[in-house]
mmCIF file with all atom_site columns, C-alpha atoms in Angstrom:
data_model
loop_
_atom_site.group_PDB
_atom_site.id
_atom_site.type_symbol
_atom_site.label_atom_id
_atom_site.label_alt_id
_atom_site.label_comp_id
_atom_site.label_asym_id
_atom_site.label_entity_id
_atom_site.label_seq_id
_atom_site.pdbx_PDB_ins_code
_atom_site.Cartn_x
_atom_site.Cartn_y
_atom_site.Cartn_z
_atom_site.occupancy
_atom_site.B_iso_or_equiv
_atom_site.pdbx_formal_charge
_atom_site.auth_seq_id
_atom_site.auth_comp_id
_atom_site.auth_asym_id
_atom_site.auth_atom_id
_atom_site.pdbx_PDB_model_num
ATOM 1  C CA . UNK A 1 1  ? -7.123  1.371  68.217 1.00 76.00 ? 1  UNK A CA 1
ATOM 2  C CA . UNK A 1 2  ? -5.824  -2.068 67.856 1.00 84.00 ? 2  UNK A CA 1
ATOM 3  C CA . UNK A 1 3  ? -5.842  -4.004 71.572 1.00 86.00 ? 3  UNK A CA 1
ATOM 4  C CA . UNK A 1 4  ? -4.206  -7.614 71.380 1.00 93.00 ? 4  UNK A CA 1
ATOM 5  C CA . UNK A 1 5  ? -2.332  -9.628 73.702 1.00 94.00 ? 5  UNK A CA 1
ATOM 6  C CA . UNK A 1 6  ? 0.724   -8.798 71.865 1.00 94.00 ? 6  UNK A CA 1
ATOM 7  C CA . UNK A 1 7  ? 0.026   -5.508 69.727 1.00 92.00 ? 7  UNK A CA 1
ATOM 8  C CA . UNK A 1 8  ? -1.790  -1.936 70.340 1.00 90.00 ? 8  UNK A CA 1
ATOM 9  C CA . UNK A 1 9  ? -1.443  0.427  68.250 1.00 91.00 ? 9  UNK A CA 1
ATOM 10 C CA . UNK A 1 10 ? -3.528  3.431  67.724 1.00 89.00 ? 10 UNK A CA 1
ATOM 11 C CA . UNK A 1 11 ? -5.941  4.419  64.516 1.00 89.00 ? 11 UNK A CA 1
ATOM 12 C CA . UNK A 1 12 ? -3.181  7.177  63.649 1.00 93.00 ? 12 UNK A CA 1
ATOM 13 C CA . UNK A 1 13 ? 0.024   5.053  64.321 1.00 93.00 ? 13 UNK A CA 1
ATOM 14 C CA . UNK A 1 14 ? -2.052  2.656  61.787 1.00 93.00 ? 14 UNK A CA 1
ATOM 15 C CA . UNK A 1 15 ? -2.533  5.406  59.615 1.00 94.00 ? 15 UNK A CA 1
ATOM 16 C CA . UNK A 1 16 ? 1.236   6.477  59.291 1.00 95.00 ? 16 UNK A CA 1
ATOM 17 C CA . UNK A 1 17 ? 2.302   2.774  58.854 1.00 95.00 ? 17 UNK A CA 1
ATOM 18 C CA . UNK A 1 18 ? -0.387  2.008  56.039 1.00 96.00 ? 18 UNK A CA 1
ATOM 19 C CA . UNK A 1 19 ? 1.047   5.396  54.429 1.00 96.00 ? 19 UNK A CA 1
ATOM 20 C CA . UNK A 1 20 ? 5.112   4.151  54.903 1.00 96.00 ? 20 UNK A CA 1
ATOM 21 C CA . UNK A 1 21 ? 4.157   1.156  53.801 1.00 96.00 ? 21 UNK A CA 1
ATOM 22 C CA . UNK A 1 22 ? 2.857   2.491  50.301 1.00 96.00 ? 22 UNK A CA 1
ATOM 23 C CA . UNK A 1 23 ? 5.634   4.470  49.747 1.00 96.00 ? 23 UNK A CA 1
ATOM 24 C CA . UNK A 1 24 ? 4.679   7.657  50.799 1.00 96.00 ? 24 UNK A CA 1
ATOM 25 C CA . UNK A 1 25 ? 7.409   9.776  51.718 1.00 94.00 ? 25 UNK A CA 1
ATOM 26 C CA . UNK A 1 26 ? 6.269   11.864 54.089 1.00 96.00 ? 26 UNK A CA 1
ATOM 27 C CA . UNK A 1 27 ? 3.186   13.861 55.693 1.00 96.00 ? 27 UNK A CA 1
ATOM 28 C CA . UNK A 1 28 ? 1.319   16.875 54.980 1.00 96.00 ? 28 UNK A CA 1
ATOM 29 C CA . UNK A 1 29 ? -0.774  16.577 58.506 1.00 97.00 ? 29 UNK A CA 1
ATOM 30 C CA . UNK A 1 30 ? -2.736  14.437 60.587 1.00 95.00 ? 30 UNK A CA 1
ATOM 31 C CA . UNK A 1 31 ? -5.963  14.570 62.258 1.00 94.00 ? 31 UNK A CA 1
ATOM 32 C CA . UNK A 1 32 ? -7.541  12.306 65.365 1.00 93.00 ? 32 UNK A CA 1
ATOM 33 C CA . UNK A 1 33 ? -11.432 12.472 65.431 1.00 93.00 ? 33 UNK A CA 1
ATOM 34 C CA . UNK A 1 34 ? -12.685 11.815 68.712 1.00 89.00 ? 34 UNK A CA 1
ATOM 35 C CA . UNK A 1 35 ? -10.543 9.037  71.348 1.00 76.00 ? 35 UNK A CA 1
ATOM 36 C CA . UNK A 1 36 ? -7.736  10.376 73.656 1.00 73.00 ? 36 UNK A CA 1
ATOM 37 C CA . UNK A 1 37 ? -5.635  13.613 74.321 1.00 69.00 ? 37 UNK A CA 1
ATOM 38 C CA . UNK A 1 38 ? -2.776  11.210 73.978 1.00 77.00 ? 38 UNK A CA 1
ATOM 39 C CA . UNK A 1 39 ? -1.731  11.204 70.286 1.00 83.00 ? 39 UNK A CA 1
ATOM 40 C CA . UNK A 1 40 ? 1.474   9.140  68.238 1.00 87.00 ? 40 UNK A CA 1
ATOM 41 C CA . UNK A 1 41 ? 3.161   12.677 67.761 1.00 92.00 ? 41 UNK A CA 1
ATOM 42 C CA . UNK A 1 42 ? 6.810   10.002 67.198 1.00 93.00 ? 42 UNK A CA 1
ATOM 43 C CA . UNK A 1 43 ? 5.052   8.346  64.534 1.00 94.00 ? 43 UNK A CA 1
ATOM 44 C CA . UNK A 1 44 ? 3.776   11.527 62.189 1.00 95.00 ? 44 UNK A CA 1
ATOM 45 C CA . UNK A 1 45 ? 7.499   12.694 63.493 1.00 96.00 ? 45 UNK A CA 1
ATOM 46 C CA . UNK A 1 46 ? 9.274   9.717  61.762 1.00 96.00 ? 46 UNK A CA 1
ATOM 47 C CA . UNK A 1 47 ? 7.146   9.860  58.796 1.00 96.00 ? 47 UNK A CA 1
ATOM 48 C CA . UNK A 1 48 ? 6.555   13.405 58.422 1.00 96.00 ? 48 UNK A CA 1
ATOM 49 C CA . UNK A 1 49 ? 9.082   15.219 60.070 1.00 96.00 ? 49 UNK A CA 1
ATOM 50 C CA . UNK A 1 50 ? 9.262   18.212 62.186 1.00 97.00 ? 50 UNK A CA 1
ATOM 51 C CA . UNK A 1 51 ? 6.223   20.735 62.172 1.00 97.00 ? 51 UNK A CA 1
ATOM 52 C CA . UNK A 1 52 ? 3.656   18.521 60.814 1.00 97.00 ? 52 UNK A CA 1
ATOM 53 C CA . UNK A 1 53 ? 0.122   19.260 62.145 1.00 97.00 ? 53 UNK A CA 1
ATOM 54 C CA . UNK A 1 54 ? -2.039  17.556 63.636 1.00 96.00 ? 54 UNK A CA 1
ATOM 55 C CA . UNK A 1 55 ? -5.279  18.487 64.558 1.00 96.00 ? 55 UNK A CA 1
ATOM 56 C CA . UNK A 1 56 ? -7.538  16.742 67.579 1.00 95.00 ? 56 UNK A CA 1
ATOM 57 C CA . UNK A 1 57 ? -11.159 17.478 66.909 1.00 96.00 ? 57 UNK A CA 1
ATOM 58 C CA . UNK A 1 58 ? -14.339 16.057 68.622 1.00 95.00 ? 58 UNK A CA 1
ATOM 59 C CA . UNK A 1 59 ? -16.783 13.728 66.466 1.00 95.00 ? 59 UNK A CA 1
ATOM 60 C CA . UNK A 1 60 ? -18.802 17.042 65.950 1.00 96.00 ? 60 UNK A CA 1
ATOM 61 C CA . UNK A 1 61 ? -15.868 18.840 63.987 1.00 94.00 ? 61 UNK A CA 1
ATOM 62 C CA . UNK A 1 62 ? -14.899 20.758 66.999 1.00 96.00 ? 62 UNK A CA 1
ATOM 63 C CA . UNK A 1 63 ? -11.311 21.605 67.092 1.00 97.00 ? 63 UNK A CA 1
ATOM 64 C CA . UNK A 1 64 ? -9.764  20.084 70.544 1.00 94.00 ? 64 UNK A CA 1
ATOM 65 C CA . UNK A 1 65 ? -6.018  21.079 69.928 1.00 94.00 ? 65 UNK A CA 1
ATOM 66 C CA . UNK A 1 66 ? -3.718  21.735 67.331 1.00 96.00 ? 66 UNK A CA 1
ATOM 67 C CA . UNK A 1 67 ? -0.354  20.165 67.908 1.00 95.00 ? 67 UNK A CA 1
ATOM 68 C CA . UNK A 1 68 ? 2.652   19.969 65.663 1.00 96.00 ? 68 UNK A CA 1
ATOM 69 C CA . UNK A 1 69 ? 5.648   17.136 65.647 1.00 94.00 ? 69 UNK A CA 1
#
């Protein structure tokens, strides 16, 4: 996560911009390793469309939750 005065934005918000931004046009799935519950579903959403998946797993490789735009 990016945390400045002006600007936060989260590792996978990041992650879908750096893709848009290359020209990708659109999203196969997503996954968070480790940080909060509280994912940019909007983001993989405006990128990928509905159903994408995206998977929340602990640093271990645990699954947490699978979740889908």
């Amino acid at each position: 996560t990016v945390e400045l005065p002006t600007l936060r934005i989260s590792a996978l918000e990041l992650a879908v911009a750096q893709a848009a931004s290359s020209g990708a046009r659109g999203l196969e799935a997503a996954v968070v390793v480790g940080g909060s519950d509280e994912v940019a579903l909007a983001a993989v959403r405006d990128l990928g469309g509905e159903g994408v998946p995206v998977l929340l797993v602990e640093t271990d490789g645990t699954l947490r939750a699978a979740l889908r735009t």
